[in-house]
Coordinates of C-alpha atoms in Angstrom, one line a residue:
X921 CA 0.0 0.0 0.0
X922 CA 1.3 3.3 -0.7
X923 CA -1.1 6.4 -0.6
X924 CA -0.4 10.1 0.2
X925 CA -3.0 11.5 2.5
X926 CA -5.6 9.5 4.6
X927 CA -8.4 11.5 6.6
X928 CA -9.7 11.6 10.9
X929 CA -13.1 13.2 9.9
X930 CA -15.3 13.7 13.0
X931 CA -18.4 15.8 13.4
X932 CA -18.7 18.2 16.5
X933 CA -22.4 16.7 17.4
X934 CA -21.5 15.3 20.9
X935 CA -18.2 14.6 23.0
X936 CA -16.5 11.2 21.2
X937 CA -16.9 8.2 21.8
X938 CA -14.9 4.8 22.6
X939 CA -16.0 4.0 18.5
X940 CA -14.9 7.3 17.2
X941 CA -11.6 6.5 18.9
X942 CA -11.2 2.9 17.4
X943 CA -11.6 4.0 13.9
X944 CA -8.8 7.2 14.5
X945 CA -6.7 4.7 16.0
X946 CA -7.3 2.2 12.6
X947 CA -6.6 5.6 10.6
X948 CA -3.3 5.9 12.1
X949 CA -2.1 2.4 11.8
X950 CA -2.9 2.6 8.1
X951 CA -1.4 5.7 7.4
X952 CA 2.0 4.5 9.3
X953 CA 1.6 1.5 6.6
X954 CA 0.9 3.0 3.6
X955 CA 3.0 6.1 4.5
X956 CA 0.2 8.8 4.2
X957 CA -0.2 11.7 6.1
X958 CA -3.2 12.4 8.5
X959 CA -5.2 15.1 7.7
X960 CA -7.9 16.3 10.6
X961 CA -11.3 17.8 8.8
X962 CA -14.1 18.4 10.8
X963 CA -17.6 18.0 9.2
X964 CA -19.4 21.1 11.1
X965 CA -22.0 22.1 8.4
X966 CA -24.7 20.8 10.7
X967 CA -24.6 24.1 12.5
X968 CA -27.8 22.9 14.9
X969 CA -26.1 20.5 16.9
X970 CA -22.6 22.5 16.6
X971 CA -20.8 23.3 20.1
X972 CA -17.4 24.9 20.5
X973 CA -16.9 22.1 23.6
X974 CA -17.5 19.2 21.7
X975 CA -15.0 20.7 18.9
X976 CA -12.5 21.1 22.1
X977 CA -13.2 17.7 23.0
X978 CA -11.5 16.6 19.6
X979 CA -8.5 18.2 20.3
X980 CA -8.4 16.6 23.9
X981 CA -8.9 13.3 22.7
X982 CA -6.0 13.0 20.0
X983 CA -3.8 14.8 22.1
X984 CA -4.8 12.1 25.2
X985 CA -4.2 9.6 22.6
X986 CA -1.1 10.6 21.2
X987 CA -2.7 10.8 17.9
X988 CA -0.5 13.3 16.1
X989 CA -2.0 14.7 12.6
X990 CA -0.3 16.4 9.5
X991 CA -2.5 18.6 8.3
X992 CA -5.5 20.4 10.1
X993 CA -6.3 23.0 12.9
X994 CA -4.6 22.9 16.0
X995 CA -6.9 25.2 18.3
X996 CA -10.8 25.9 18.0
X997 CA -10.1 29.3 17.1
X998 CA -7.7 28.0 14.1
X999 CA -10.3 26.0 13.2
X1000 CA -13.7 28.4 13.3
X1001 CA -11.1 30.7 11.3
X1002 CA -10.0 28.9 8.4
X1003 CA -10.8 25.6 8.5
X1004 CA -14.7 25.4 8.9
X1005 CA -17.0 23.7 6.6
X1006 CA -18.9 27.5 6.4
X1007 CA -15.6 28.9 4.3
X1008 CA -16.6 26.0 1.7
X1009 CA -20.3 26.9 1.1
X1010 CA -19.4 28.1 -2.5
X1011 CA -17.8 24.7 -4.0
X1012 CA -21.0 22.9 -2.4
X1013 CA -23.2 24.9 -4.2
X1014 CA -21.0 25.1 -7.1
X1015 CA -21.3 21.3 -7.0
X1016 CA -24.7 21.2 -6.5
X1017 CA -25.5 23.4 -9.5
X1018 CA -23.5 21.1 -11.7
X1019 CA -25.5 18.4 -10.3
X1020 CA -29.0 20.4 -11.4
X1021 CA -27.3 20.9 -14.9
X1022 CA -26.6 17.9 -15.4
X1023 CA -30.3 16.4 -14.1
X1024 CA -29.3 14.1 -12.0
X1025 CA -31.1 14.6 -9.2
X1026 CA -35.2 15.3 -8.3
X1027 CA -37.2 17.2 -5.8
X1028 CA -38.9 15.3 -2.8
X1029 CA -41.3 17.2 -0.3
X1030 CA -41.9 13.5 1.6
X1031 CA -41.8 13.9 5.3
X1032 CA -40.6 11.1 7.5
X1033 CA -44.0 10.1 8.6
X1034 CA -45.1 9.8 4.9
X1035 CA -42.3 7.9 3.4
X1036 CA -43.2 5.6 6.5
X1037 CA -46.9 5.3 5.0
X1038 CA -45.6 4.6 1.5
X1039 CA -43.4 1.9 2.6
X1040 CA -43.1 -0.1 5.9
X1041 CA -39.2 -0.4 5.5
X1042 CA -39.0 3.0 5.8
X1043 CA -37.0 3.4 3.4
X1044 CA -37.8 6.1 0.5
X1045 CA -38.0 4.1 -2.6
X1046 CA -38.1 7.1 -5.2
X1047 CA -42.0 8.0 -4.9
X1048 CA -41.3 11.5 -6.2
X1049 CA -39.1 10.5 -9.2
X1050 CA -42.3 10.8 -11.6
X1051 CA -44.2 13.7 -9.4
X1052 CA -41.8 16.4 -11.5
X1053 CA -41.8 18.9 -8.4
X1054 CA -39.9 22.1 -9.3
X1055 CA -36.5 21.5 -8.0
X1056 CA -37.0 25.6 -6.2
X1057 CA -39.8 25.2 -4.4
X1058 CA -39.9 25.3 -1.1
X1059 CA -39.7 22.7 1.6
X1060 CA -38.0 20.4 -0.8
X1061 CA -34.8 18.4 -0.6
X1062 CA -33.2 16.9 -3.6
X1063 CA -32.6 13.9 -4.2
X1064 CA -30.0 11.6 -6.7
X1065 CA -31.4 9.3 -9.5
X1066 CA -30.0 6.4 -8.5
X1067 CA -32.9 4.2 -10.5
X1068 CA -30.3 3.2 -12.8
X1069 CA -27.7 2.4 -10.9
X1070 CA -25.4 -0.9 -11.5
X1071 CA -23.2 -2.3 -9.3
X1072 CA -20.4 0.0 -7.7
X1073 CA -17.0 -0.8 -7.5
X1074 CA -14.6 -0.3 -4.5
X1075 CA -10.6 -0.3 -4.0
X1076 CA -10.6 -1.7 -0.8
X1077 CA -7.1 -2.5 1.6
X1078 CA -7.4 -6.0 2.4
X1079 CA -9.7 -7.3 -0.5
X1080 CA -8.3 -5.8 -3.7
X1081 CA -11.6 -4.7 -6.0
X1082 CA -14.9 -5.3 -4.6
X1083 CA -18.3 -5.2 -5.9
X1084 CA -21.5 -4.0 -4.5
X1085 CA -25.3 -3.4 -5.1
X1086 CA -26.8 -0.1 -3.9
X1087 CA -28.9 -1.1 -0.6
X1088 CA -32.5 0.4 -0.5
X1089 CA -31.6 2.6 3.1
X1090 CA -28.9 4.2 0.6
X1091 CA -31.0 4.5 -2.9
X1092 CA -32.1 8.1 -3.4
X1093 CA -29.8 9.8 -1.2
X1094 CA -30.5 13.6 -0.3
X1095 CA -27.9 16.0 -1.6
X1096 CA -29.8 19.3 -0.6
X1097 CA -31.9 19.1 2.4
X1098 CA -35.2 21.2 2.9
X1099 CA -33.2 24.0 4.0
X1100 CA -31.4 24.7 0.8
X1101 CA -27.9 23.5 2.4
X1102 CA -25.9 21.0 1.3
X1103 CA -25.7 17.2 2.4
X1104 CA -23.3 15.4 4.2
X1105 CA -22.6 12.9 1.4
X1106 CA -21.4 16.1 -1.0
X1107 CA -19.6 18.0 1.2
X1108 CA -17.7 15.3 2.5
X1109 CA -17.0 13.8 -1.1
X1110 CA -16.1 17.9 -2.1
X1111 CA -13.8 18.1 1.2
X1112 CA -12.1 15.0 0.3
X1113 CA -12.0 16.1 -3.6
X1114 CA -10.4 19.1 -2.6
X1115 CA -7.6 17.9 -0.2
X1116 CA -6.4 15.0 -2.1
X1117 CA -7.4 12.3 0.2
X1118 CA -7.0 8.9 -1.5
X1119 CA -7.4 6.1 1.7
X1120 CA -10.9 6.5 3.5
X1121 CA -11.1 5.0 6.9
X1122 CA -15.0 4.1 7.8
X1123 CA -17.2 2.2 10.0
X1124 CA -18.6 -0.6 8.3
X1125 CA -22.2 1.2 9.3
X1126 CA -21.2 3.9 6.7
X1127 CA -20.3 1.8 3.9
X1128 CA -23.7 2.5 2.3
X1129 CA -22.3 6.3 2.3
X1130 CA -19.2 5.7 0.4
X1131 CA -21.3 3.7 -2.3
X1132 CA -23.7 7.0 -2.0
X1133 CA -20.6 9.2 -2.7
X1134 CA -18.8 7.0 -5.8
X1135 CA -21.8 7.7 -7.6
X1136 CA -21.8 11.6 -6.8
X1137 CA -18.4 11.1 -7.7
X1138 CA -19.3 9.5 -10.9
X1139 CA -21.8 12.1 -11.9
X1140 CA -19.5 15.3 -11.3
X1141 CA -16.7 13.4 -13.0
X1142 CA -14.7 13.4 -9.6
X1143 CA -11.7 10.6 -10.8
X1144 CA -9.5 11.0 -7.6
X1145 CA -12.0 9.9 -5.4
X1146 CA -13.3 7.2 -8.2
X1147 CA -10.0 5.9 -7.6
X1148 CA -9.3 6.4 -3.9
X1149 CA -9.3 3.5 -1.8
X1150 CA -11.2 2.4 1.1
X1151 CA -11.4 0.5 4.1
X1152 CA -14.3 -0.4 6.2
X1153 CA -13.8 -1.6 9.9
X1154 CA -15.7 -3.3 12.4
X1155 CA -17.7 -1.5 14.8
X1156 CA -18.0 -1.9 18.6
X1157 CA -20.6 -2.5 20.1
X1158 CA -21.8 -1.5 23.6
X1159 CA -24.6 -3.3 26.0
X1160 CA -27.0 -5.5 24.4
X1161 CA -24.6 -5.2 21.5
X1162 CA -25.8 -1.8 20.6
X1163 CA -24.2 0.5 18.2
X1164 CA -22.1 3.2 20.3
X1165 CA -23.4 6.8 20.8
X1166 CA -22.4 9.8 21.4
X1167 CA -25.6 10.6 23.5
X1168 CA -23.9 7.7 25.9
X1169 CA -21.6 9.5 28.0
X1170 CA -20.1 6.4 30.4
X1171 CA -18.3 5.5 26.4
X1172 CA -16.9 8.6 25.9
X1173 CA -13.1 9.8 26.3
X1174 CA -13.9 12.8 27.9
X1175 CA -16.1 11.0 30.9
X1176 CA -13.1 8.2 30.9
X1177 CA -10.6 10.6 31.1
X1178 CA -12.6 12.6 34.3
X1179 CA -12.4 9.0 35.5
X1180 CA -8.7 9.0 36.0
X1181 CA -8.2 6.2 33.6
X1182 CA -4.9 6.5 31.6
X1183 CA -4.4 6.2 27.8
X1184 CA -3.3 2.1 28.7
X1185 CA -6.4 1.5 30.2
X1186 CA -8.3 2.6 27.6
X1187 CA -6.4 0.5 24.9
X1188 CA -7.2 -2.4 27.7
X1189 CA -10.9 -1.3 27.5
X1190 CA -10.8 -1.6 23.4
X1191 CA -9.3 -4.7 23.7
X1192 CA -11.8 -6.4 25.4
X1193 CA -15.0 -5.1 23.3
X1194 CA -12.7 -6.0 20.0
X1195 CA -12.1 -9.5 21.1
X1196 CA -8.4 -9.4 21.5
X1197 CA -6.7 -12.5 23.3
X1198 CA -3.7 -10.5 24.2
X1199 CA -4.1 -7.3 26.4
X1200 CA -3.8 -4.3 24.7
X1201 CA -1.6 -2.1 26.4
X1202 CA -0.2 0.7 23.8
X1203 CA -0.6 2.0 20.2
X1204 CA 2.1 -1.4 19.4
X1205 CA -0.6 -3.9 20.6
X1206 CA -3.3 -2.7 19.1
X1207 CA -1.5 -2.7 15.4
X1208 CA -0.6 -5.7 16.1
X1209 CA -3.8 -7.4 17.2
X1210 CA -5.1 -5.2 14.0
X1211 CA -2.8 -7.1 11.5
X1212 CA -3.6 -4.8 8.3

């Protein structure tokens, strides 16, 4: 493996937790493999649940970790001044306007509750495609074409080229939301565009997001991240083998830290909920029980 910059991309919604940490901590061990740098971007577009605190907390927890990073702010202040998602409105919405040109996406006005009625998965199976809303009106997100979709194709680290079908809880995936803003699957796929990443480190719960943002990629003609590679990790798992939260504070750093526990007793911790035989003690055990 061999790649030149790699990405720890969390979002300030909540303080992190024992999960966010796992997958920085995969991050790193790949980039000290493949010899890419680490670059720190911080998806704060969602400016509802923003808090300068939990972008603090971000800090605290790399730097409690020893996770160092190459490229990125150091301090909030760094950060709100020239490294916030808000400086990048205008190549979102220059995206998004090629992606009206173009016609590849439609206009949904479907509420939660109604996509619910139309389908007891819940999952919005492209009800509006045919409606031919006006893409301007109001109270409308927008929403890709992925009708014709074939199957999308992945550079992955451990598995060489992999193929996959769109799931139905990823089809039709919102690029504008109702409030005119962008979506999280374009500005991350711009962000990454823009700073060269070519290794994405993910959760194996957002792997339906990456096949969302290949085929963004595909319709803006976006090569480098058509050709960046990825890799997918396990999750953990908390009580009754429930997907981590950030809204559960006894998993995050920050409340482990007020504990008094030490950066080896949380490696101990992550051993244990990641199955390892041997006791994690350091940054070297964990690679090692890793064995990318």
């Amino acid at each position: 493996m061999d790649f030149k910059l790699t990405r720890i991309a969390p979002t300030p919604s909540g303080f992190l937790h024992l999960g966010n940490l796992y997958s920085f901590l995969v991050t790193k061990a790949l980039s000290e493999k493949s010899g890419a740098k680490i670059l720190l971007r911080i998806d704060d577009l969602d400016r509802d649940r923003y808090r300068t605190e939990f972008v603090q907390d971000i800090f605290d927890t790399l730097d409690f970790m020893e996770i160092g990073y190459d490229q990125g702010p150091k301090t909030v202040q760094e950060f709100e001044q020239d490294w916030s998602q808000i400086h990048k409105i205008t190549s979102y919405l220059d995206a998004l306007e090629q992606i009206r040109e173009r016609k590849l996406v439609f206009a949904c006005d479907c509420t939660r509750k109604k996509i619910q009625q139309l389908d007891s998965s819940g999952y919005y199976l492209g009800h509006c495609q045919v409606r031919n809303i006006p893409l301007e009106r109001n109270e409308t997100c927008w929403r890709m074409d992925t009708f014709d979709t074939d199957f999308i194709h992945l550079n992955t680290c451990t598995e060489g080229k992999k193929s996959y079908v769109l799931p139905e809880d990823s089809a039709f995936f919102i690029v504008r939301k109702k409030d005119k803003l962008p979506a999280y699957h374009l500005t991350s796929l711009i962000d990454d565009v823009t700073y060269g990443v070519d290794l994405v480190v993910r959760g194996n719960d957002l792997l339906g997001s990456t096949l969302d943002q290949k085929i963004l990629a595909n319709g803006l003609d976006l090569k480098s991240f058509e050709d960046a590679t990825f890799h997918h990790h396990q999750l953990l798992k908390g009580p009754k083998n429930k997907k981590l939260s950030k809204s559960e504070g006894a998993n995050s750093i920050q409340f482990l830290r007020k504990e008094g526990k030490k950066p080896s007793d949380i490696y101990q911790i992550l051993g244990e909920m990641i199955g390892s035989k041997e006791m994690l003690q350091d940054f070297e055990s964990f690679k090692t029980h890793l064995a990318l």
